[in-house]
Amino acid sequence: MSSDSIAYPVYGHEDATSLSRAHTDEDVTPGEIAVGVIIGRSSEYFDFFVFGIACVLVFPSLLFPFLSRLDGTLAAFALFAIAFIARPFGTAISMAVQRRWGRGTKLTLALVVLGSCTVGMAFLPSYQAAGMAAIVALAVLRLGQGLALGGTWDGLPSLLAMAAPPERRGWYAMLGQLGAPLGFVLAASLFAYLYGSLSSAEFLDWGWRYPFCVAFAINVVALFARLRLVVGQSYAELLEEKELVPVGVTRLMRDEGGNVVLGAFAALASFALFHVVTVFPLSWIVLYSERSMTEVLCVQILGAFLSVGAVAVSGRLADRLGRRNLLGAMAVLIGVFSLATPWLLGGGQLGGTVFLLLGFVLLGLSYGQASGTVTANFSAQYRYTGAALSADLAWLIGAAFAPLVALGLSARFGLGAVTLYLLSGVVCTLGALRINRMIERRA
């Protein structure tokens, strides 16, 4: 038996093919599920990357003109973290909503709130116009984003992975992760175009608001694409067949809280890297470099496309090596990358470009398999909620404060602080994977 043989529930090929049995208009095929996963995840990540980029290019001047550029950016990053703090609470609330009113109601409510909060930010007044009320309004809208994101979990990635043939589970597991680089490409492209085409005054007056409005339209598309699946009878039957149903968070933590914590830490290296190569470099380059921001965004867009390819490659590698083996190997490579971070990011234009491109490739390879790596530790009845809450905690611990901590510490102590931050995630991932392996051996 291989080291990853317990990392996935074992189902026969009849479960994989059950998704494509002779079907009526209500039946759901694997291709439709994959499209729903990618569209849904891309829309969610687009919302969050739009906010993250605005924390560097917009909010320090719009909301914190009374602070230095560094302190204003740090204050914006503090608001950025609010959504990740709220997300586990959103998951708890949404599971209760689903148990009472159904999956379609939960998903509709979550995406409407997410889109409304995002487009609401487009109408945010400046500090000069509204004072502290503008900052409070953004904090409230950001809180709404986090609560809503907790409700967007639909079980599609778990269903794909569980229904996949045993030899292709890594490939199916990575499909949902494609939404991250695709969402970043769209958000960064919009900002790069607007930032490069408008004057500074025009961009800060109205140009930055456009991506937040686009987010609402994207959420509408995502809502209909996902509702097409979740309200179908075949989809609901498949979820029930796999016992992918919500349970109370209190009950989950009481009975299998250890698995939630283990799942959160198992992918922490990848989550720590996530914002260190997407949002943090923008802030560092804006503050400490003369490099064109449009050029930096274009390099990141190229890196995101490379990341798409790396995510796909991670699926193939996981099927050959095992998902946990791949995740552990990538954690080690992230550790090596972290050691080079001060020389790369502080090494001028060439070093910064290498840092961004290499970081995005590593992110794709690691993040492509970061979802639900130890989900099989959960009992069947807890798997649906356990997978969602584990991801919430991984985002909270690994990514929520990454831009704030990385920028704050590096501004004071140098870029070596980023190395220590990434290494802490690496240690947590390797430790969690080791503990999980020991638990399985004892079992």
Coordinates of N, CA and C in Angstrom, one line a residue, residues 16-237:
A16 N -17.0 6.9 -10.4 CA -16.5 7.9 -11.3 C -17.4 8.0 -12.5
T17 N -17.9 6.9 -13.0 CA -18.7 6.9 -14.2 C -20.2 7.2 -13.8
S18 N -20.5 7.2 -12.5 CA -21.9 7.5 -12.2 C -22.2 9.0 -12.6
L19 N -21.2 9.8 -12.7 CA -21.4 11.2 -13.0 C -21.8 11.3 -14.5
S20 N -21.5 10.3 -15.3 CA -21.8 10.5 -16.7 C -22.7 9.4 -17.2
R21 N -23.5 8.8 -16.3 CA -24.5 7.8 -16.8 C -25.5 8.4 -17.7
A22 N -26.2 7.6 -18.5 CA -27.2 8.1 -19.4 C -28.1 9.1 -18.7
H23 N -28.1 10.3 -19.2 CA -28.7 11.3 -18.4 C -29.8 12.0 -19.1
T24 N -30.6 12.7 -18.2 CA -31.7 13.6 -18.7 C -31.2 15.0 -18.5
D25 N -32.1 15.9 -18.7 CA -31.7 17.3 -18.6 C -31.2 17.7 -17.2
E26 N -31.5 16.9 -16.2 CA -31.2 17.2 -14.8 C -29.8 16.6 -14.5
D27 N -29.3 15.7 -15.3 CA -28.0 15.0 -14.9 C -26.8 15.9 -15.1
V28 N -25.8 15.7 -14.3 CA -24.6 16.5 -14.3 C -23.4 15.6 -14.7
T29 N -22.6 16.2 -15.7 CA -21.4 15.5 -16.1 C -20.2 16.0 -15.4
P30 N -19.1 15.3 -15.4 CA -17.8 15.8 -14.8 C -17.4 17.1 -15.5
G31 N -17.6 17.2 -16.8 CA -17.1 18.4 -17.4 C -17.9 19.6 -16.9
E32 N -19.2 19.5 -16.7 CA -20.0 20.6 -16.2 C -19.6 20.9 -14.8
I33 N -19.3 19.9 -14.0 CA -18.9 20.2 -12.6 C -17.5 20.9 -12.6
A34 N -16.6 20.5 -13.5 CA -15.3 21.2 -13.6 C -15.5 22.7 -14.0
V35 N -16.4 22.9 -15.0 CA -16.6 24.3 -15.4 C -17.2 25.1 -14.2
G36 N -18.1 24.5 -13.5 CA -18.7 25.2 -12.4 C -17.7 25.5 -11.3
V37 N -16.8 24.6 -11.0 CA -15.7 24.8 -10.1 C -14.8 26.0 -10.5
I38 N -14.4 26.0 -11.7 CA -13.4 27.0 -12.2 C -14.1 28.4 -12.2
I39 N -15.3 28.4 -12.7 CA -16.0 29.7 -12.8 C -16.2 30.3 -11.4
G40 N -16.7 29.4 -10.5 CA -17.0 29.9 -9.2 C -15.7 30.4 -8.5
R41 N -14.7 29.6 -8.5 CA -13.4 30.0 -7.8 C -12.8 31.2 -8.4
S42 N -12.9 31.3 -9.8 CA -12.3 32.5 -10.4 C -13.0 33.8 -10.0
S43 N -14.3 33.7 -9.9 CA -15.0 34.9 -9.5 C -14.7 35.3 -8.0
E44 N -14.5 34.3 -7.1 CA -14.2 34.7 -5.7 C -12.8 35.2 -5.6
Y45 N -11.8 34.6 -6.3 CA -10.5 35.1 -6.3 C -10.4 36.5 -6.9
F46 N -11.1 36.7 -8.0 CA -11.1 38.0 -8.6 C -11.5 39.1 -7.6
D47 N -12.6 38.9 -6.9 CA -13.0 39.9 -5.9 C -11.9 40.2 -4.9
F48 N -11.2 39.1 -4.4 CA -10.2 39.3 -3.4 C -8.9 40.0 -3.9
F49 N -8.6 39.6 -5.1 CA -7.4 40.3 -5.7 C -7.6 41.7 -6.1
V50 N -8.8 42.0 -6.5 CA -9.1 43.4 -6.7 C -8.9 44.2 -5.5
F51 N -9.4 43.7 -4.3 CA -9.2 44.4 -3.1 C -7.8 44.5 -2.7
G52 N -7.0 43.4 -2.9 CA -5.6 43.3 -2.5 C -4.8 44.3 -3.3
I53 N -5.0 44.4 -4.6 CA -4.3 45.4 -5.4 C -4.6 46.8 -5.0
A54 N -5.9 47.0 -4.7 CA -6.4 48.4 -4.3 C -5.7 48.8 -3.0
C55 N -5.4 47.8 -2.1 CA -4.8 48.1 -0.9 C -3.4 48.8 -1.1
V56 N -2.8 48.5 -2.2 CA -1.5 49.1 -2.5 C -1.6 50.4 -3.4
L57 N -2.5 50.4 -4.4 CA -2.5 51.5 -5.3 C -3.6 52.6 -5.0
V58 N -4.6 52.2 -4.2 CA -5.7 53.2 -4.0 C -5.9 53.6 -2.5
F59 N -6.1 52.6 -1.6 CA -6.6 52.9 -0.3 C -5.6 53.8 0.5
P60 N -4.3 53.6 0.4 CA -3.4 54.5 1.2 C -3.7 56.0 0.9
S61 N -3.9 56.3 -0.3 CA -4.1 57.8 -0.7 C -5.6 58.1 -0.4
L62 N -6.5 57.2 -0.7 CA -7.9 57.5 -0.6 C -8.4 57.6 0.8
L63 N -8.0 56.7 1.7 CA -8.5 56.6 3.0 C -7.5 57.0 4.1
F64 N -6.2 57.0 3.8 CA -5.3 57.3 4.9 C -4.3 58.3 4.5
P65 N -4.8 59.5 4.0 CA -3.9 60.5 3.5 C -3.1 61.2 4.7
F66 N -3.6 61.0 5.9 CA -3.0 61.5 7.1 C -1.8 60.7 7.6
L67 N -1.6 59.5 7.0 CA -0.5 58.7 7.4 C 0.6 58.7 6.3
S68 N 1.8 58.2 6.6 CA 2.8 58.1 5.6 C 2.4 57.0 4.7
R69 N 3.1 56.9 3.5 CA 2.7 55.9 2.5 C 2.8 54.5 3.1
L70 N 3.9 54.3 3.9 CA 4.1 52.9 4.5 C 3.0 52.6 5.5
D71 N 2.7 53.6 6.4 CA 1.7 53.3 7.4 C 0.3 53.2 6.8
G72 N 0.0 54.0 5.7 CA -1.2 53.9 5.1 C -1.4 52.5 4.4
T73 N -0.4 52.0 3.8 CA -0.4 50.7 3.2 C -0.6 49.6 4.3
L74 N 0.1 49.7 5.4 CA -0.1 48.7 6.5 C -1.6 48.8 7.0
A75 N -2.1 50.0 7.1 CA -3.5 50.1 7.6 C -4.5 49.5 6.6
A76 N -4.2 49.6 5.3 CA -5.0 49.0 4.3 C -4.9 47.5 4.4
F77 N -3.7 47.0 4.6 CA -3.5 45.5 4.8 C -4.2 45.0 6.0
A78 N -4.4 45.8 7.1 CA -5.2 45.4 8.2 C -6.6 45.2 7.9
L79 N -7.2 46.1 7.0 CA -8.5 45.9 6.5 C -8.6 44.7 5.6
F80 N -7.6 44.4 4.9 CA -7.5 43.2 4.0 C -7.7 42.0 4.8
A81 N -7.1 41.9 6.0 CA -7.2 40.7 6.8 C -8.6 40.4 7.4
I82 N -9.4 41.5 7.5 CA -10.8 41.3 8.1 C -11.6 40.2 7.5
A83 N -11.5 40.1 6.2 CA -12.3 39.1 5.5 C -11.9 37.7 5.9
F84 N -10.6 37.4 6.1 CA -10.1 36.1 6.4 C -10.5 35.8 7.8
I85 N -10.6 36.8 8.7 CA -11.0 36.5 10.1 C -12.5 36.2 10.1
A86 N -13.3 36.8 9.2 CA -14.7 36.6 9.2 C -15.1 35.3 8.5
R87 N -14.2 34.8 7.6 CA -14.6 33.6 6.8 C -15.0 32.4 7.6
P88 N -14.3 32.0 8.6 CA -14.8 30.8 9.4 C -16.2 31.0 10.0
F89 N -16.5 32.2 10.4 CA -17.8 32.5 10.9 C -18.9 32.5 9.8
G90 N -18.5 32.9 8.6 CA -19.4 32.8 7.5 C -19.7 31.3 7.1
T91 N -18.7 30.5 7.3 CA -18.9 29.1 7.0 C -19.9 28.5 8.0
A92 N -19.7 28.8 9.3 CA -20.6 28.3 10.3 C -22.1 28.8 10.1
I93 N -22.2 30.0 9.7 CA -23.6 30.6 9.4 C -24.2 29.9 8.2
S94 N -23.4 29.8 7.2 CA -23.9 29.2 5.9 C -24.3 27.7 6.0
M95 N -23.5 27.0 6.9 CA -23.9 25.6 7.1 C -25.3 25.5 7.7
A96 N -25.6 26.4 8.7 CA -26.9 26.5 9.3 C -28.0 26.8 8.3
V97 N -27.6 27.8 7.4 CA -28.6 28.2 6.4 C -28.9 27.0 5.4
Q98 N -27.9 26.3 5.1 CA -28.1 25.2 4.1 C -28.9 24.1 4.8
R99 N -28.7 23.8 6.0 CA -29.4 22.8 6.7 C -30.9 23.1 6.8
R100 N -31.2 24.4 6.9 CA -32.6 24.8 7.1 C -33.3 25.1 5.8
W101 N -32.6 25.8 4.8 CA -33.3 26.3 3.6 C -32.7 25.7 2.3
G102 N -31.6 24.9 2.4 CA -31.1 24.3 1.2 C -29.9 24.9 0.6
R103 N -29.2 24.1 -0.2 CA -27.9 24.5 -0.8 C -28.1 25.7 -1.8
G104 N -29.1 25.7 -2.6 CA -29.4 26.8 -3.5 C -29.5 28.1 -2.9
T105 N -30.3 28.1 -1.8 CA -30.5 29.4 -1.0 C -29.2 29.9 -0.4
K106 N -28.5 29.0 0.1 CA -27.2 29.4 0.7 C -26.3 30.0 -0.3
L107 N -26.1 29.3 -1.4 CA -25.2 29.8 -2.4 C -25.7 31.2 -3.0
T108 N -27.0 31.3 -3.3 CA -27.5 32.5 -3.8 C -27.2 33.7 -2.9
L109 N -27.5 33.5 -1.6 CA -27.3 34.5 -0.6 C -25.9 34.9 -0.5
A110 N -25.0 33.9 -0.5 CA -23.5 34.2 -0.4 C -23.0 35.0 -1.5
L111 N -23.4 34.6 -2.8 CA -22.8 35.3 -3.9 C -23.5 36.7 -4.1
V112 N -24.7 36.8 -3.7 CA -25.3 38.2 -3.8 C -24.7 39.1 -2.8
V113 N -24.4 38.6 -1.6 CA -23.7 39.4 -0.6 C -22.3 39.7 -1.0
L114 N -21.6 38.7 -1.5 CA -20.2 38.9 -2.0 C -20.2 40.0 -3.1
G115 N -21.0 39.8 -4.1 CA -21.0 40.8 -5.2 C -21.5 42.2 -4.8
S116 N -22.5 42.2 -3.9 CA -22.9 43.5 -3.4 C -21.9 44.3 -2.6
C117 N -21.2 43.6 -1.7 CA -20.2 44.2 -0.9 C -19.0 44.7 -1.8
T118 N -18.7 43.9 -2.8 CA -17.6 44.3 -3.7 C -18.0 45.5 -4.5
V119 N -19.1 45.5 -5.1 CA -19.5 46.7 -5.9 C -19.8 47.9 -5.0
G120 N -20.2 47.6 -3.8 CA -20.4 48.7 -2.8 C -19.1 49.5 -2.6
M121 N -18.0 48.8 -2.7 CA -16.7 49.5 -2.5 C -16.4 50.5 -3.6
A122 N -17.0 50.2 -4.8 CA -16.8 51.1 -5.9 C -17.4 52.5 -5.6
F123 N -18.3 52.6 -4.7 CA -18.9 53.9 -4.4 C -18.4 54.5 -3.1
L124 N -17.3 54.0 -2.7 CA -16.7 54.4 -1.4 C -16.2 55.9 -1.5
P125 N -16.6 56.8 -0.6 CA -16.1 58.1 -0.6 C -14.7 58.2 -0.1
S126 N -14.0 59.3 -0.3 CA -12.7 59.5 0.2 C -12.7 59.9 1.6
Y127 N -11.5 59.9 2.3 CA -11.4 60.4 3.6 C -11.7 61.9 3.7
Q128 N -11.2 62.6 2.7 CA -11.5 64.1 2.7 C -13.0 64.4 2.6
A129 N -13.8 63.5 2.0 CA -15.2 63.7 1.8 C -16.0 63.2 3.0
A130 N -15.6 62.1 3.6 CA -16.4 61.5 4.7 C -15.7 61.2 6.0
G131 N -14.4 61.5 6.0 CA -13.7 61.3 7.3 C -13.6 59.8 7.6
M132 N -13.7 59.5 8.9 CA -13.5 58.2 9.4 C -14.7 57.3 9.0
A133 N -15.8 57.9 8.6 CA -16.9 57.1 8.1 C -16.6 56.3 6.9
A134 N -15.7 56.8 6.0 CA -15.2 56.1 4.8 C -14.5 54.8 5.2
I135 N -13.6 54.9 6.2 CA -12.8 53.8 6.7 C -13.7 52.7 7.3
V136 N -14.6 53.2 8.1 CA -15.6 52.3 8.7 C -16.4 51.5 7.7
A137 N -16.9 52.3 6.7 CA -17.7 51.7 5.6 C -16.9 50.6 4.9
L138 N -15.6 50.9 4.6 CA -14.8 49.8 3.9 C -14.6 48.6 4.8
A139 N -14.4 48.8 6.1 CA -14.3 47.7 7.0 C -15.5 46.9 7.1
V140 N -16.7 47.5 7.1 CA -17.9 46.7 7.1 C -18.1 46.0 5.8
L141 N -17.9 46.6 4.7 CA -18.0 45.9 3.4 C -17.0 44.7 3.3
R142 N -15.8 44.9 3.8 CA -14.8 43.8 3.8 C -15.3 42.7 4.7
L143 N -15.9 43.0 5.8 CA -16.4 42.0 6.7 C -17.5 41.2 6.0
G144 N -18.3 41.9 5.2 CA -19.4 41.2 4.4 C -18.8 40.3 3.4
Q145 N -17.7 40.7 2.7 CA -17.0 39.8 1.8 C -16.6 38.5 2.5
G146 N -16.0 38.6 3.6 CA -15.5 37.5 4.3 C -16.6 36.5 4.7
L147 N -17.7 37.1 5.3 CA -18.8 36.2 5.7 C -19.4 35.5 4.5
A148 N -19.5 36.3 3.3 CA -20.1 35.7 2.1 C -19.2 34.6 1.6
L149 N -17.9 34.8 1.6 CA -17.0 33.8 1.0 C -17.1 32.5 1.8
G150 N -17.4 32.6 3.1 CA -17.6 31.3 3.9 C -18.8 30.6 3.4
G151 N -19.7 31.2 2.7 CA -20.9 30.6 2.3 C -20.9 30.1 0.8
T152 N -19.8 30.3 0.2 CA -19.7 29.9 -1.2 C -19.2 28.4 -1.4
W153 N -18.9 27.7 -0.3 CA -18.5 26.3 -0.4 C -19.7 25.5 -0.9
D154 N -19.5 24.8 -2.0 CA -20.6 24.1 -2.6 C -20.3 22.6 -2.7
G155 N -19.1 22.2 -2.3 CA -18.8 20.7 -2.3 C -18.4 20.2 -3.7
L156 N -18.4 21.1 -4.7 CA -18.0 20.6 -6.0 C -16.6 20.0 -6.1
P157 N -15.6 20.7 -5.5 CA -14.2 20.1 -5.6 C -14.2 18.7 -4.9
S158 N -14.8 18.6 -3.8 CA -14.8 17.3 -3.1 C -15.5 16.2 -3.9
L159 N -16.6 16.6 -4.5 CA -17.3 15.7 -5.4 C -16.5 15.2 -6.6
L160 N -15.8 16.2 -7.2 CA -14.9 15.8 -8.3 C -13.8 14.8 -7.8
A161 N -13.2 15.2 -6.7 CA -12.1 14.3 -6.3 C -12.5 12.9 -5.9
M162 N -13.7 12.9 -5.2 CA -14.2 11.6 -4.7 C -14.7 10.7 -5.9
A163 N -15.2 11.3 -6.9 CA -15.8 10.6 -8.0 C -14.8 10.2 -9.1
A164 N -13.5 10.8 -8.9 CA -12.5 10.5 -9.9 C -11.9 9.1 -9.8
P165 N -11.5 8.6 -10.9 CA -10.7 7.3 -10.9 C -9.5 7.5 -9.9
P166 N -9.2 6.4 -9.2 CA -8.1 6.5 -8.3 C -6.8 7.0 -8.9
E167 N -6.5 6.7 -10.1 CA -5.2 7.1 -10.7 C -5.3 8.6 -11.2
R168 N -6.4 9.3 -11.1 CA -6.5 10.7 -11.6 C -7.0 11.6 -10.6
R169 N -7.0 11.3 -9.3 CA -7.5 12.1 -8.3 C -6.7 13.4 -8.1
G170 N -5.4 13.4 -8.3 CA -4.6 14.6 -8.2 C -5.0 15.6 -9.3
W171 N -5.3 15.0 -10.5 CA -5.7 15.9 -11.6 C -7.0 16.6 -11.3
Y172 N -8.0 15.8 -10.8 CA -9.3 16.4 -10.5 C -9.2 17.4 -9.3
A173 N -8.3 17.1 -8.4 CA -8.2 18.0 -7.2 C -7.7 19.4 -7.6
M174 N -6.9 19.5 -8.7 CA -6.3 20.7 -9.0 C -7.2 21.7 -9.8
L175 N -8.3 21.1 -10.3 CA -9.2 21.9 -11.2 C -9.7 23.2 -10.5
G176 N -10.2 23.0 -9.2 CA -10.7 24.2 -8.5 C -9.6 25.2 -8.2
Q177 N -8.4 24.8 -8.1 CA -7.3 25.7 -7.8 C -6.9 26.6 -9.0
L178 N -7.3 26.2 -10.2 CA -7.1 27.1 -11.3 C -7.7 28.5 -11.2
G179 N -8.8 28.6 -10.3 CA -9.4 29.8 -10.2 C -8.6 30.9 -9.6
A180 N -7.5 30.6 -8.8 CA -6.7 31.6 -8.2 C -5.9 32.3 -9.2
P181 N -5.0 31.7 -10.1 CA -4.3 32.4 -11.1 C -5.2 33.1 -12.1
L182 N -6.3 32.4 -12.5 CA -7.2 33.1 -13.5 C -7.8 34.3 -12.9
G183 N -8.2 34.3 -11.7 CA -8.8 35.5 -11.0 C -7.8 36.6 -10.9
F184 N -6.5 36.2 -10.6 CA -5.5 37.2 -10.5 C -5.2 37.9 -11.9
V185 N -5.2 37.0 -12.9 CA -4.9 37.6 -14.3 C -6.0 38.6 -14.6
L186 N -7.2 38.4 -14.4 CA -8.3 39.3 -14.7 C -8.2 40.6 -13.9
A187 N -7.9 40.4 -12.6 CA -7.9 41.6 -11.7 C -6.6 42.5 -12.0
A188 N -5.5 41.8 -12.2 CA -4.3 42.6 -12.5 C -4.3 43.2 -13.8
S189 N -4.9 42.5 -14.8 CA -5.0 43.1 -16.2 C -5.9 44.4 -16.2
L190 N -7.0 44.4 -15.5 CA -7.8 45.6 -15.4 C -7.1 46.7 -14.7
F191 N -6.4 46.4 -13.6 CA -5.7 47.5 -12.9 C -4.5 48.0 -13.8
A192 N -3.8 47.1 -14.4 CA -2.7 47.5 -15.3 C -3.1 48.4 -16.4
Y193 N -4.3 48.1 -17.0 CA -4.8 48.9 -18.1 C -5.2 50.3 -17.6
L194 N -5.9 50.3 -16.5 CA -6.4 51.6 -16.0 C -5.3 52.4 -15.4
Y195 N -4.4 51.8 -14.7 CA -3.3 52.5 -14.1 C -2.4 53.1 -15.2
G196 N -2.2 52.4 -16.3 CA -1.3 52.9 -17.4 C -2.0 53.8 -18.3
S197 N -3.3 53.8 -18.4 CA -4.0 54.6 -19.4 C -4.5 56.0 -18.8
L198 N -4.7 56.1 -17.5 CA -5.2 57.3 -16.9 C -4.1 58.0 -16.1
S199 N -4.4 59.3 -15.9 CA -3.5 60.1 -15.1 C -3.7 59.7 -13.6
S200 N -2.8 60.0 -12.8 CA -2.9 59.7 -11.4 C -4.2 60.2 -10.8
A201 N -4.5 61.4 -11.1 CA -5.8 62.0 -10.6 C -7.0 61.3 -11.1
E202 N -7.0 61.0 -12.3 CA -8.2 60.2 -12.9 C -8.3 58.8 -12.3
F203 N -7.2 58.2 -12.1 CA -7.2 56.8 -11.5 C -7.7 56.9 -10.1
L204 N -7.2 57.8 -9.3 CA -7.6 57.9 -7.9 C -9.1 58.4 -7.7
D205 N -9.5 59.2 -8.7 CA -10.9 59.7 -8.7 C -11.9 58.7 -9.0
W206 N -11.8 58.0 -10.2 CA -12.8 57.1 -10.7 C -12.3 55.8 -11.3
G207 N -11.1 55.8 -11.8 CA -10.6 54.7 -12.5 C -10.5 53.4 -11.7
W208 N -10.1 53.5 -10.5 CA -10.0 52.3 -9.6 C -11.3 51.7 -9.3
R209 N -12.4 52.4 -9.5 CA -13.7 51.9 -9.1 C -14.2 50.9 -10.1
Y210 N -13.8 50.9 -11.4 CA -14.3 50.1 -12.4 C -14.1 48.6 -12.1
P211 N -12.9 48.1 -11.7 CA -12.8 46.7 -11.4 C -13.8 46.2 -10.3
F212 N -14.1 47.0 -9.4 CA -15.1 46.6 -8.4 C -16.5 46.4 -9.0
C213 N -16.8 47.3 -10.0 CA -18.1 47.1 -10.7 C -18.1 45.8 -11.5
V214 N -17.0 45.6 -12.2 CA -16.9 44.4 -13.0 C -17.1 43.1 -12.1
A215 N -16.6 43.2 -10.9 CA -16.8 42.0 -10.0 C -18.2 41.6 -9.8
F216 N -19.1 42.6 -9.8 CA -20.5 42.3 -9.6 C -21.0 41.5 -10.8
A217 N -20.7 41.9 -12.0 CA -21.1 41.2 -13.2 C -20.6 39.8 -13.3
I218 N -19.3 39.6 -12.9 CA -18.7 38.3 -12.8 C -19.4 37.4 -11.8
N219 N -19.8 38.0 -10.7 CA -20.5 37.2 -9.7 C -21.9 36.7 -10.2
V220 N -22.5 37.6 -11.0 CA -23.8 37.2 -11.6 C -23.6 35.9 -12.5
V221 N -22.6 36.0 -13.3 CA -22.3 34.8 -14.2 C -22.0 33.6 -13.4
A222 N -21.2 33.8 -12.3 CA -20.8 32.6 -11.5 C -22.0 32.1 -10.8
L223 N -22.9 32.9 -10.3 CA -24.1 32.5 -9.6 C -25.0 31.6 -10.5
F224 N -25.2 32.0 -11.7 CA -26.1 31.1 -12.6 C -25.4 29.9 -13.0
A225 N -24.0 29.9 -13.2 CA -23.3 28.7 -13.6 C -23.3 27.7 -12.5
R226 N -23.3 28.1 -11.3 CA -23.2 27.2 -10.1 C -24.6 26.8 -9.7
L227 N -25.6 27.7 -9.8 CA -27.0 27.3 -9.5 C -27.5 26.2 -10.5
R228 N -27.0 26.3 -11.7 CA -27.3 25.3 -12.8 C -27.0 23.9 -12.2
L229 N -26.0 23.8 -11.4 CA -25.6 22.5 -10.9 C -26.3 22.2 -9.6
V230 N -26.2 23.1 -8.6 CA -26.6 22.8 -7.3 C -28.1 22.5 -7.1
V231 N -28.9 23.1 -8.0 CA -30.3 22.9 -7.9 C -30.8 21.6 -8.6
G232 N -29.9 21.0 -9.4 CA -30.2 19.8 -10.1 C -30.4 18.6 -9.2
Q233 N -31.3 17.8 -9.6 CA -31.6 16.6 -8.7 C -30.4 15.6 -8.7
S234 N -29.8 15.4 -9.9 CA -28.7 14.5 -10.0 C -27.5 14.9 -9.1
Y235 N -27.2 16.2 -9.1 CA -26.2 16.7 -8.3 C -26.4 16.5 -6.8
A236 N -27.6 16.8 -6.4 CA -28.0 16.6 -5.0 C -27.9 15.2 -4.6
E237 N -28.4 14.3 -5.5 CA -28.3 12.9 -5.2 C -26.9 12.4 -5.0

